Coordinates of C-alpha atoms and ligand atoms in Angstrom, one line a residue:
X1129 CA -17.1 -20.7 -1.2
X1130 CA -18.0 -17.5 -3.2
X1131 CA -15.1 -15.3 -3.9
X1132 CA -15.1 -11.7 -6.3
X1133 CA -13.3 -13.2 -9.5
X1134 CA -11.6 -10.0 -11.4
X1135 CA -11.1 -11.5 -14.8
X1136 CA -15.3 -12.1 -14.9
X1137 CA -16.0 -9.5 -12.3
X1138 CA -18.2 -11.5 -10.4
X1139 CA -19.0 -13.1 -7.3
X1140 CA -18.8 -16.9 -8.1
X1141 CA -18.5 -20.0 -6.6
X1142 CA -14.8 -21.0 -6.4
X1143 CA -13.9 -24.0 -8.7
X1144 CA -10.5 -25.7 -9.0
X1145 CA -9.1 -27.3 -12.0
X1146 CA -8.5 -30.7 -10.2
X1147 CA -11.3 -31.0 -7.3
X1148 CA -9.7 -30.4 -3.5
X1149 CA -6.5 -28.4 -5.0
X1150 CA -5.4 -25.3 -4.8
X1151 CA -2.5 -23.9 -7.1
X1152 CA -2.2 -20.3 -6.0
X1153 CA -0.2 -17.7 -6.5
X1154 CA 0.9 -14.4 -5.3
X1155 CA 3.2 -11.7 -6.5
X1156 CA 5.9 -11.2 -3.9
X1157 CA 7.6 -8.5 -2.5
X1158 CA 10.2 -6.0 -4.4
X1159 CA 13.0 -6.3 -1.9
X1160 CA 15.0 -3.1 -2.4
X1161 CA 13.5 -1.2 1.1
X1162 CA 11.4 -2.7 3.9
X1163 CA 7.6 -3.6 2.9
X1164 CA 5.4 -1.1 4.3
X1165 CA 2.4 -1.6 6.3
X1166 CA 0.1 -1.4 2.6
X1167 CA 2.1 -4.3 1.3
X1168 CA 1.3 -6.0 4.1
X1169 CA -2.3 -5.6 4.1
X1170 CA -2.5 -7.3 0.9
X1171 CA -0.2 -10.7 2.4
X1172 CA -2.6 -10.4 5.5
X1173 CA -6.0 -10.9 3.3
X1174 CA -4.2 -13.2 0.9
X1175 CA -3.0 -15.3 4.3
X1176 CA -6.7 -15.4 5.7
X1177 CA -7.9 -16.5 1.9
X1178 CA -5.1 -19.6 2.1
X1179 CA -6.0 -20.1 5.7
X1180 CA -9.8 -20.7 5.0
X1181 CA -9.2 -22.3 1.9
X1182 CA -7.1 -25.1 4.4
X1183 CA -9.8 -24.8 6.6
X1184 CA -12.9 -26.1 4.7
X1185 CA -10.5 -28.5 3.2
X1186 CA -8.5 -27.8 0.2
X1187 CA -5.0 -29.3 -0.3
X1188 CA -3.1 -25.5 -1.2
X1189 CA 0.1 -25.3 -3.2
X1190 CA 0.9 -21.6 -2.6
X1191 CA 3.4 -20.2 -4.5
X1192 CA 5.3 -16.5 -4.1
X1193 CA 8.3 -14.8 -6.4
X1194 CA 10.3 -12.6 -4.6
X1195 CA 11.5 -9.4 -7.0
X1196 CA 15.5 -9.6 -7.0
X1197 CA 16.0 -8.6 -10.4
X1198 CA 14.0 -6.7 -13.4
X1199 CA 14.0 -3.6 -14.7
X1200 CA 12.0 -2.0 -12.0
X1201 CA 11.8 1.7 -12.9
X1202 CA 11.7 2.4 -16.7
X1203 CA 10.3 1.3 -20.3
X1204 CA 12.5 3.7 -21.4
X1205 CA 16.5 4.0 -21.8
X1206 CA 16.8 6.3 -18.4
X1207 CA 15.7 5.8 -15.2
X1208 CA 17.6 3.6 -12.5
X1209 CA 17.0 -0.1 -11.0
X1210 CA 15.2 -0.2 -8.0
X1211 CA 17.4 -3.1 -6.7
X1212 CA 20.8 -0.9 -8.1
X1213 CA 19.2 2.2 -6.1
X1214 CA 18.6 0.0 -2.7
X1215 CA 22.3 -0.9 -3.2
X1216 CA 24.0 2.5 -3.8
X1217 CA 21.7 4.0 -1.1
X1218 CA 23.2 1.2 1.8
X1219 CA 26.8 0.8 0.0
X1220 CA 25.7 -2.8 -0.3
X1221 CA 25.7 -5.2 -3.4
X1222 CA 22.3 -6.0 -5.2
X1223 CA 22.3 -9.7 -3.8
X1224 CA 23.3 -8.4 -0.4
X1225 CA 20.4 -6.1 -0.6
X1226 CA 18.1 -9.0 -1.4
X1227 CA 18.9 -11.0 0.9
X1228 CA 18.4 -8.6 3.9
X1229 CA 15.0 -7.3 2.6
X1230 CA 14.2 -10.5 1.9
X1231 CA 14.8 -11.8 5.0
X1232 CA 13.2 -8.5 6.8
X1233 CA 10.0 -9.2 5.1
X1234 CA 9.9 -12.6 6.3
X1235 CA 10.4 -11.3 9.5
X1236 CA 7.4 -8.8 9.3
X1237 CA 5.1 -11.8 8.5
X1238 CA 6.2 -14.0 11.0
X1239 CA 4.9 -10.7 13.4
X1240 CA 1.7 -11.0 11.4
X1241 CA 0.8 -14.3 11.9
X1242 CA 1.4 -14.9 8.1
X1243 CA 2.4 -18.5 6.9
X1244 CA 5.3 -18.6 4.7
X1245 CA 4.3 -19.7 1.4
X1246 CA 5.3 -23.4 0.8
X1247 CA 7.3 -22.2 -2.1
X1248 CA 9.6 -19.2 -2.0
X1249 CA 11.4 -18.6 -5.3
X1250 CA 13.7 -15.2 -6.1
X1251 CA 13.3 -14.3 -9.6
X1252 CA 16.9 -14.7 -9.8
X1253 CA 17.0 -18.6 -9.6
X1254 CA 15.0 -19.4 -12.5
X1255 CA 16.5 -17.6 -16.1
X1256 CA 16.7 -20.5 -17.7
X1257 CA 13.0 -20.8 -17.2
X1258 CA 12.1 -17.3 -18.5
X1259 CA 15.1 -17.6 -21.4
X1260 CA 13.0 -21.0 -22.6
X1261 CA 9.0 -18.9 -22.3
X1262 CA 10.6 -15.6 -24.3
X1263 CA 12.2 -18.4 -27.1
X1264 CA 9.2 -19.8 -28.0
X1265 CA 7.2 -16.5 -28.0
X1266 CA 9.8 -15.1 -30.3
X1267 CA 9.5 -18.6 -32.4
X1268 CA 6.0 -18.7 -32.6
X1269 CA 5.8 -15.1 -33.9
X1270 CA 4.4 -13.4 -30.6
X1271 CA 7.3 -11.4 -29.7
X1272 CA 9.9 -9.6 -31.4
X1273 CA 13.0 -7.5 -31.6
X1274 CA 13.4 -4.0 -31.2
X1275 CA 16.4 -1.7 -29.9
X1276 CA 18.1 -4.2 -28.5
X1277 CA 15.4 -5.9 -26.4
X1278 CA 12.6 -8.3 -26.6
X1279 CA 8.9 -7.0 -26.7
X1280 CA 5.9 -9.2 -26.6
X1281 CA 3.4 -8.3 -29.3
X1282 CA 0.0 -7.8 -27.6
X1283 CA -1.5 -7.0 -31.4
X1284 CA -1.3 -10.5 -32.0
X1285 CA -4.1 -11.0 -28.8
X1286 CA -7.3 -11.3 -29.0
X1287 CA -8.2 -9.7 -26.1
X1288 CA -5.6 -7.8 -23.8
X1289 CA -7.4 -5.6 -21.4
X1290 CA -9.1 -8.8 -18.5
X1291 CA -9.3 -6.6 -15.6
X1292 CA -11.0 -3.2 -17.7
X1293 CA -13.4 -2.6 -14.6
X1294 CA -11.2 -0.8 -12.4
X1295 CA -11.5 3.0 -12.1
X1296 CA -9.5 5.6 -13.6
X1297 CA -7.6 5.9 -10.3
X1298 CA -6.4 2.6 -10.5
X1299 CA -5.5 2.3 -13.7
X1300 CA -3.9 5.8 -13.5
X1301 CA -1.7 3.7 -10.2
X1302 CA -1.7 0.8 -12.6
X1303 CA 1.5 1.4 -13.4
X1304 CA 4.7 0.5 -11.2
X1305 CA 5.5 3.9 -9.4
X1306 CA 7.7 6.0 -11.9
X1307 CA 7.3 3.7 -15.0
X1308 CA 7.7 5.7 -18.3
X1309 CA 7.1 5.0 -21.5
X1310 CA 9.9 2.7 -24.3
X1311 CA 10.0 4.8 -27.8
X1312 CA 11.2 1.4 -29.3
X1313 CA 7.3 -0.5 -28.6
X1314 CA 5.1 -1.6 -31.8
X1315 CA 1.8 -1.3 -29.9
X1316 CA 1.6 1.0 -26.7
X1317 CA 1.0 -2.3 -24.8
X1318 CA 4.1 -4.0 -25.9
X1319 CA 6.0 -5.0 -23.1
X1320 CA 9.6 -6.6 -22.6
X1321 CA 10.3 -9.5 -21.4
X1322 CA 14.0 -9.5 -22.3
X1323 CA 16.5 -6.8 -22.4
X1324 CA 19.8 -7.3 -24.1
X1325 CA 21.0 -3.5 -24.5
X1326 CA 22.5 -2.5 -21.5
X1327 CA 19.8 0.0 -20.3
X1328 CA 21.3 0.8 -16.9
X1329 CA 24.9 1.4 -17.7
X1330 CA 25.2 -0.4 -13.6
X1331 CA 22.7 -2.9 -14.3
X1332 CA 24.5 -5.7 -11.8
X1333 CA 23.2 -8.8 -13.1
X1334 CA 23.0 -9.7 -16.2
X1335 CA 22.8 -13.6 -17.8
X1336 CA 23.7 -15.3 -21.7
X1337 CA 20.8 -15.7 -23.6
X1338 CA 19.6 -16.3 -27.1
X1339 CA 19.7 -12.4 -27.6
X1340 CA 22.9 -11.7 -26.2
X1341 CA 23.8 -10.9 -22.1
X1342 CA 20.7 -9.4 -20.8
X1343 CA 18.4 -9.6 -17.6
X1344 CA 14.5 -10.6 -17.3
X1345 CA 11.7 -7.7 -18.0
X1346 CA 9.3 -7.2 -14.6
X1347 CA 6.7 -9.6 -15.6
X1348 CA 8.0 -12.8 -17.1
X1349 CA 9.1 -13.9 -13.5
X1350 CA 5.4 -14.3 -12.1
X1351 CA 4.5 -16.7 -15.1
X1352 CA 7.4 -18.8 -15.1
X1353 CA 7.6 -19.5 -11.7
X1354 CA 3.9 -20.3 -11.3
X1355 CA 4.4 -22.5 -14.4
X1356 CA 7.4 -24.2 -12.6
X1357 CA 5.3 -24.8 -9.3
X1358 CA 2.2 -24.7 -10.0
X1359 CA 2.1 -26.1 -13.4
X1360 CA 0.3 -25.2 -16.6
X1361 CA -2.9 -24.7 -14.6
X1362 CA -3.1 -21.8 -12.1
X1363 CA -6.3 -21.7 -9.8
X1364 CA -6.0 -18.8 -8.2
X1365 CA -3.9 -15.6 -8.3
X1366 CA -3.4 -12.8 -5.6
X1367 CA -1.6 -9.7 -5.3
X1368 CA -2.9 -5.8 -4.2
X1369 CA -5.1 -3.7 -6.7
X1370 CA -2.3 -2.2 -8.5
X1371 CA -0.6 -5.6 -10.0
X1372 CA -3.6 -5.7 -11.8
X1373 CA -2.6 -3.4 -15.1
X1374 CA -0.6 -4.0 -16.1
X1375 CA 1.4 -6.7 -14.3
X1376 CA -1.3 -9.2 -14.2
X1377 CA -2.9 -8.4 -17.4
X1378 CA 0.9 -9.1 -19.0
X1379 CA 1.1 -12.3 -17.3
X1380 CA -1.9 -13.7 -19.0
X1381 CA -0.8 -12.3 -22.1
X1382 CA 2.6 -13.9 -22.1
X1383 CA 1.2 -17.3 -20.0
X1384 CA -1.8 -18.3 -21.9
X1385 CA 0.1 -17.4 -25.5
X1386 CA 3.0 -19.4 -24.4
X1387 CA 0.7 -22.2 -23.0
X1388 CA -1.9 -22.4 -25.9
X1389 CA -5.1 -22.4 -23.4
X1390 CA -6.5 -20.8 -20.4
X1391 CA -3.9 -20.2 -17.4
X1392 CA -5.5 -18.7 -14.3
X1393 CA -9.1 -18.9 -13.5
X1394 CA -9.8 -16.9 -10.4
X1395 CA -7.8 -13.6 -9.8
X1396 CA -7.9 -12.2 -6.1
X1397 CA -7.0 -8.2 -5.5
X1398 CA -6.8 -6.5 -2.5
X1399 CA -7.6 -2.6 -2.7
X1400 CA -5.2 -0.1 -1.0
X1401 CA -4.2 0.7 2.3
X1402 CA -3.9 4.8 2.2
X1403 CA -2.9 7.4 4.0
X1404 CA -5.5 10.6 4.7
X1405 CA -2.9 12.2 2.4
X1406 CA -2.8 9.5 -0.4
X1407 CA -1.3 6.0 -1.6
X1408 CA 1.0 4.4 0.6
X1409 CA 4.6 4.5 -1.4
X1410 CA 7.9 2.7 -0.6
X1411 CA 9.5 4.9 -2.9
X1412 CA 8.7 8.9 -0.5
X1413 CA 11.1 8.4 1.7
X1414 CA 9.1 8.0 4.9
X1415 CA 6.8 5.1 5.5
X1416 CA 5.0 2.7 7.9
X1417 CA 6.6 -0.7 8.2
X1418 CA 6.0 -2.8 11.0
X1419 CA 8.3 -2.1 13.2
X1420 CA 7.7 2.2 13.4
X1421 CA 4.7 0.4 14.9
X1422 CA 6.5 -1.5 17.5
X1423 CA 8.7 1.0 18.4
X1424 CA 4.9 3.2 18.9
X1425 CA 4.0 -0.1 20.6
X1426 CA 1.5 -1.6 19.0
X1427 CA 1.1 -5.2 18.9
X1428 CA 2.0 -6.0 15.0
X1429 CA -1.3 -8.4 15.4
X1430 CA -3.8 -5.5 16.3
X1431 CA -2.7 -3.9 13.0
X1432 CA -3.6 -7.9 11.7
X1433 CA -7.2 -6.9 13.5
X1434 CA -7.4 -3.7 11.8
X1435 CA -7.0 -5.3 8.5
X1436 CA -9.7 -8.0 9.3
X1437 CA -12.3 -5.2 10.0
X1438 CA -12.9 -4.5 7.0
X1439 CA -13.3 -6.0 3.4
X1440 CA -10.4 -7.2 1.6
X1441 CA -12.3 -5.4 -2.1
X1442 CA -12.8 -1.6 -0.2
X1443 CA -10.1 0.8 0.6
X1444 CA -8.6 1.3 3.9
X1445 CA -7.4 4.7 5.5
X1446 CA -5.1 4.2 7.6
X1447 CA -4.6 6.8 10.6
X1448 CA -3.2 6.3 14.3
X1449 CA -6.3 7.1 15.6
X1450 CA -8.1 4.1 13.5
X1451 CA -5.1 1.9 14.9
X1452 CA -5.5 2.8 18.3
X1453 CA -9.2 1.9 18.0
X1454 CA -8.0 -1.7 16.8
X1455 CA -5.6 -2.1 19.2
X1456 CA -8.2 -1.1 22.6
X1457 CA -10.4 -3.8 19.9
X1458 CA -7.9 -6.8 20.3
X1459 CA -6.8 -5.6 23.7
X1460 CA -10.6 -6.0 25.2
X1461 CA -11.5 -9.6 23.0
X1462 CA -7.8 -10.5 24.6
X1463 CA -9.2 -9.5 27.8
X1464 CA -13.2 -11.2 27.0
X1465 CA -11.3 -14.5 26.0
X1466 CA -8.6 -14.7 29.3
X1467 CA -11.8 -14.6 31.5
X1468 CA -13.5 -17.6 30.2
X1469 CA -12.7 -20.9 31.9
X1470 CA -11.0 -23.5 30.1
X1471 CA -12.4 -27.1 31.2
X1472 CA -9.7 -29.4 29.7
X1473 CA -8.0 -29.6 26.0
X1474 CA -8.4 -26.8 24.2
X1475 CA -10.4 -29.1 21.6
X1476 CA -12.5 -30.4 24.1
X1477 CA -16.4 -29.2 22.7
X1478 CA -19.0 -30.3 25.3
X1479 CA -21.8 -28.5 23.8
X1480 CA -21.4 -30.0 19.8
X1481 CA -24.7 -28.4 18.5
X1482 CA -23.6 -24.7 20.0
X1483 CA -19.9 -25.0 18.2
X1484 CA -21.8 -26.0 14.9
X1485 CA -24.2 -23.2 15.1
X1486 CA -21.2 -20.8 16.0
X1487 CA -19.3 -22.3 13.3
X1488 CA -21.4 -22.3 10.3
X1489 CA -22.6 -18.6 11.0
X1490 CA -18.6 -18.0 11.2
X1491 CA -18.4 -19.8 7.4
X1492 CA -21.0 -17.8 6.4
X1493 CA -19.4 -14.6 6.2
X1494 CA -16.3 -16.1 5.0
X1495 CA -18.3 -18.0 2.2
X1496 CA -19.2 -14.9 1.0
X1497 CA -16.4 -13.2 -1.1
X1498 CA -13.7 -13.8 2.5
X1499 CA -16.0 -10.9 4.7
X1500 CA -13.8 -11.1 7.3
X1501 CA -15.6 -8.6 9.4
X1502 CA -19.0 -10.7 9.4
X1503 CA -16.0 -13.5 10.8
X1504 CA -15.2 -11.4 13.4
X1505 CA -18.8 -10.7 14.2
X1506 CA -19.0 -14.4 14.6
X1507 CA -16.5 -14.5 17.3
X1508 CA -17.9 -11.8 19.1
X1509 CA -21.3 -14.0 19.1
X1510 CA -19.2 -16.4 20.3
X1511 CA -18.6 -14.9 23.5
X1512 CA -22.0 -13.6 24.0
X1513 CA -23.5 -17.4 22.9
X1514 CA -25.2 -18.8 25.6
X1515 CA -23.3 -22.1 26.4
X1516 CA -20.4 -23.3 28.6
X1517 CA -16.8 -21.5 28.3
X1518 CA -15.2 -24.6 26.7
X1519 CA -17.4 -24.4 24.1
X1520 CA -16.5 -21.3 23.3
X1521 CA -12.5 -21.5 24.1
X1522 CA -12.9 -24.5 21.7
X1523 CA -14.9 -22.8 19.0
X1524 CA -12.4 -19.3 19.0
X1525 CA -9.6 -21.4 19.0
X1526 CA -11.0 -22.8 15.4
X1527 CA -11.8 -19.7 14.5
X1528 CA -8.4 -18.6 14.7
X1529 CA -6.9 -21.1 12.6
X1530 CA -8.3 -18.8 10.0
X1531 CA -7.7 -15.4 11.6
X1532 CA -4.3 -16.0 12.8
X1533 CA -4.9 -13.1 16.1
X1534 CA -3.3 -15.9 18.4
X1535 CA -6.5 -15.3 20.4
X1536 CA -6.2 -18.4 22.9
X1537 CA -2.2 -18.5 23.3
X1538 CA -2.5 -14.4 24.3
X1539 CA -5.4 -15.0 26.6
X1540 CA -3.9 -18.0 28.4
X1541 CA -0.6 -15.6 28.8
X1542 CA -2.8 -12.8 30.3
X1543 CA -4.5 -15.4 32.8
X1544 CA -0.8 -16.5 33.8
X1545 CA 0.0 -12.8 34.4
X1546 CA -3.1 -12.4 35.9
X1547 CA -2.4 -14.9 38.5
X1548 CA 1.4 -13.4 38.8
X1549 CA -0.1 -9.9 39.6
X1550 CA 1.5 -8.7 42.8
X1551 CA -1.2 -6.0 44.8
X1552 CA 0.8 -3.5 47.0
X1553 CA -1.7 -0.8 48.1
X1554 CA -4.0 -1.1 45.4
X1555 CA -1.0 -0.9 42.9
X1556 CA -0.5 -3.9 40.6
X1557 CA 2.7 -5.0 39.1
X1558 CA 2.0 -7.7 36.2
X1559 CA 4.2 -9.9 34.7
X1560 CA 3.5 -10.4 31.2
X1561 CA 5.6 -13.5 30.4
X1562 CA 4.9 -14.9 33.6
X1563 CA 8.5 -15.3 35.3
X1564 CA 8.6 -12.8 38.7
X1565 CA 11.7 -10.9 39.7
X1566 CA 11.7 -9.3 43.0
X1567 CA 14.9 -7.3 41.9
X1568 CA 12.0 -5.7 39.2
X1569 CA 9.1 -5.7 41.5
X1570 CA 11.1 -3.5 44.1
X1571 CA 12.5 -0.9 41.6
X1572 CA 8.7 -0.9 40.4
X1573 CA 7.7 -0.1 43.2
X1574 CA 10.8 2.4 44.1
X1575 CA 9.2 4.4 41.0
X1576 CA 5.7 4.7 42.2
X1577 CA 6.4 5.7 45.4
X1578 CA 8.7 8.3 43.8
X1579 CA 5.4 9.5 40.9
X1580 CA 3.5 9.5 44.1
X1581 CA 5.8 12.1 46.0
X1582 CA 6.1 13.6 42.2
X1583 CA 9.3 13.4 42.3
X1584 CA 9.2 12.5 38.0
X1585 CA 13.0 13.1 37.6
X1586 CA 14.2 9.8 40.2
X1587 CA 11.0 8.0 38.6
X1588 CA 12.0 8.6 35.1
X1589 CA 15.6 7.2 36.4
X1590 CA 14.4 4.4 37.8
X1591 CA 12.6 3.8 34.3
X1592 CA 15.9 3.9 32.7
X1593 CA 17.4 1.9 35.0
X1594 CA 14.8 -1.0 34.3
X1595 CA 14.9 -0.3 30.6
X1596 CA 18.8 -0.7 30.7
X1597 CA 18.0 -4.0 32.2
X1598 CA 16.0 -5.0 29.0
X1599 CA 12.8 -4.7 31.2
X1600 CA 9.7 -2.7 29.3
X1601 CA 6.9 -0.9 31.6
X1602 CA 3.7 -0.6 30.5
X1603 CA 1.7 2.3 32.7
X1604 CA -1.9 1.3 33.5
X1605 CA -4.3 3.1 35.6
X1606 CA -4.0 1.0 38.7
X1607 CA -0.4 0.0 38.0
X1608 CA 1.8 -1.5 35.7
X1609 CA 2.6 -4.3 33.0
X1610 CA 5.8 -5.5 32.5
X1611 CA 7.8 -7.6 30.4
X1612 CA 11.6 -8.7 29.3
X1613 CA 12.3 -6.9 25.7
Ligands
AMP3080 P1 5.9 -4.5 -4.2 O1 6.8 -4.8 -3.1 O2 5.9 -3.1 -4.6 O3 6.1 -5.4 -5.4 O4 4.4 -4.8 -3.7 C1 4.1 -5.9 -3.0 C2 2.6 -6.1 -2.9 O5 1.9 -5.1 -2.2 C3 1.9 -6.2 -4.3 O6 0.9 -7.2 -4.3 C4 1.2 -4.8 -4.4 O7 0.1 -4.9 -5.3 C5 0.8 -4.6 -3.0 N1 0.6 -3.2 -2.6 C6 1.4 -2.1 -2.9 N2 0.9 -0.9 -2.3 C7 -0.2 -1.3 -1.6 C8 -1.1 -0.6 -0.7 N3 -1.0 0.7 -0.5 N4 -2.1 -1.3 -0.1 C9 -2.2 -2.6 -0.3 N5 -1.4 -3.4 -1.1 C10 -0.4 -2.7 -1.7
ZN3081 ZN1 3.6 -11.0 -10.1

């Protein structure tokens, strides 16, 4: 496989440092608010990347921090925590606050068809990690004292800047939102990875260390947790465009002078998700997570669609309108897929020399620097190929395994429905889970007599009334969908 490397910026054959294993690793969520839907285009891409990597047969180790602690805000003496902030804003304490966005981001990924990692570490549970890197930096001369805190000392590098190819924009975005600038630094690069002076006078957790009670700075948690898991040789590294610089590029710094050789050879970043109006920021109040598309109802996996459209290394505006077009997308391949005609086990490939072809031109894109919208290409071949259904049902389903859309369990729950579709006058009622209820079917049909005498006010009741019974209606031109919330 060929993947975009950012520390070389080239496309280049992916290598491992011990053949058929992947380390990886990939910066985790801050959890002081809900991940919004940009976030969560980087996890998607990063989730496809693992998934193929399983696919054509790497053993993967991945490996994800989750941001509990740091100082999140400011280089400087003012500014506040972003984990105090989440817990003054919810009257909640900093762990409490964790836990729940923790747990909410989880959540949001299980909607997206996005493996949990096989390791999950908060930056809280591993100090004595961090406390142990920072000592020997200070020992060997590569960081030092100053104000109270501990800087690294990136004049002491022979190279800082790995990612310099980005443009201005990004580097100008490079920096955590509302980072400012520490008076106290040596070089302007200089960047702490202890803090001993109580810079936030409510900093909540603090720990003992060499240098007095202190807390972790923002980047030391990425290397000594991929040093814990992964060990001293990282193969590949993920996270979206902006960890870049200076997150990443501090990592490496502090990694490979703590190490004494080369830590990460292949760096993996996914560009933005905007807005028409901009970046997408947890931090302006209002934002698209997940579930403000539910409650618009959107599938969470069409938005997983709209994110495999397009290339993981290009900018994506996001708009409803561009949503809506992915979601009558997934809805119609949903639809393609439930019409073909299983003929046994899913597995089952009667035609082996059709799935190869279909397969290898479904690699192909992949191959190539993870297109995923060449993949999806490749399924829509699929359905046009001219073989049997099974051998199509058989080669999607593979497919899948990578793209995580849930294509064959969704079509196989449309063809139930399809088959529990009640036809009253050219008026269908579908079940979507399958299970009937003629308590449902009548009031259904209560409220279409009632649209069809216009009388809205008794049909909207009758809405309610099925809504307060959990039930949610689905309007379609020739009837309706339902199905329990
Ligand atoms: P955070 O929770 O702020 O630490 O960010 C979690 C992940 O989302 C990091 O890998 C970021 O680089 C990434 N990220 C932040 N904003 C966006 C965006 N608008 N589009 C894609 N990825 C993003
Ligand atoms: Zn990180």
């Amino acid at each position: 496989m060929e993947l975009y490397n950012s520390a070389t910026h080239r496309v280049a054959e992916f290598e491992t440092h011990t053949p058929g294993r992947v380390e990886m690793y990939t910066c985790g969520p801050t959890v002081y608010h809900f991940a919004h839907i940009g976030n969560l285009r980087s996890y998607i891409m990063e989730d496809v990347l693992e998934k193929y990597l399983r696919y054509i047969g790497y053993d993967v180790n991945r490996v994800m921090n989750i941001t509990d602690v740091g100082h999140l805000t400011s280089d400087a003496d003012e500014g506040e925590d972003k984990m105090v902030k989440g817990a003054k804003r919810e009257h909640k304490s900093v762990m409490e606050i964790a836990q729940f966005y923790t747990d909410a981001f989880f959540s949001d990924c299980e909607k997206l068809n996005i493996k949990r990692p096989d390791v999950v570490q908060p930056a809280t549970g591993l100090i004595d990690d961090y406390i142990k890197i920072v000592s020997e930096l200070v020992d060997t001369g590569r960081a030092y004292l100053a104000g109270g805190n501990v800087y690294f000392d990136t004049s002491k590098l022979g190279k800082y800047y790995v990612f310099n190819d980005h443009d201005t924009e990004d580097l100008a975005v490079g920096v955590r939102e509302g980072v400012e600038e520490d008076t106290n630094k040596n070089n302007k690069n200089d960047f702490v990875l202890w803090f001993t002076k109580s810079k936030f006078e409510d900093q909540a957790l603090k720990w003992e260390s060499p240098w007095g009670l202190g807390y972790p700075g923002w980047h030391i948690e990425c290397s000594g947790i991929s040093m814990k898991y992964n060990g001293e040789y990282l193969d590949l590294h993920c996270g979206g465009i902006d960890n870049a610089f200076p997150h990443h590029t501090n990592e490496i710094a502090q990694s490979e002078s703590f190490l004494g050789h080369p830590w990460c050879k292949q760096w993996f970043h996914v560009h933005h998700l905007n807005t028409a109006d901009g970046k997408m920021s947890k931090s302006k109040g209002e934002f698209l997570t997940v579930s403000l598309l539910e409650e618009k109802g959107y599938d969470p996996l069409a938005y997983r669609l709209f994110c495999l459209q397009s290339h993981y290394r290009r900018n994506l505006v996001f708009s409803w309108e561009n949503l809506d077009n992915a979601a009558e997308t997934y809805r119609k391949l949903i639809q393609k897929i439930a019409n073909l005609q299983p003929n046994g086990e899913i597995s089952n490939v009667p035609d082996q020399a059709a799935f190869d072809a279909l397969k290898e031109k479904f690699c192909k894109g992949l191959d190539h620097d993870l297109n995923t919208s060449l993949a999806i290409t490749a399924l829509y071949d699929t359905l046009k190929y001219a073989t049997d259904d099974q051998t199509k049902l058989a080669a999607i389903a593979d497919f899948d395994r990578v793209l995580g859309l849930k294509l064959i369990e969704k079509a196989a729950k449309k063809r139930d429905a399809a088959k529990n579709a009640s036809t009253t006058g050219g008026y269908t009622i579908v079940c979507e889970d399958g299970e009937e209820d003629a308590e449902v079917t009548a009031l259904i049909l209560q409220r279409y007599e009632a649209k069809k005498a216009k009388n809205f006010a008794e049909a909207d009741r009758i809405r309610d009334e099925l809504a307060a019974k959990g039930v949610e209606l689905k309007d379609a031109k020739d009837g309706v969908t339902w199905k329990r919330a």
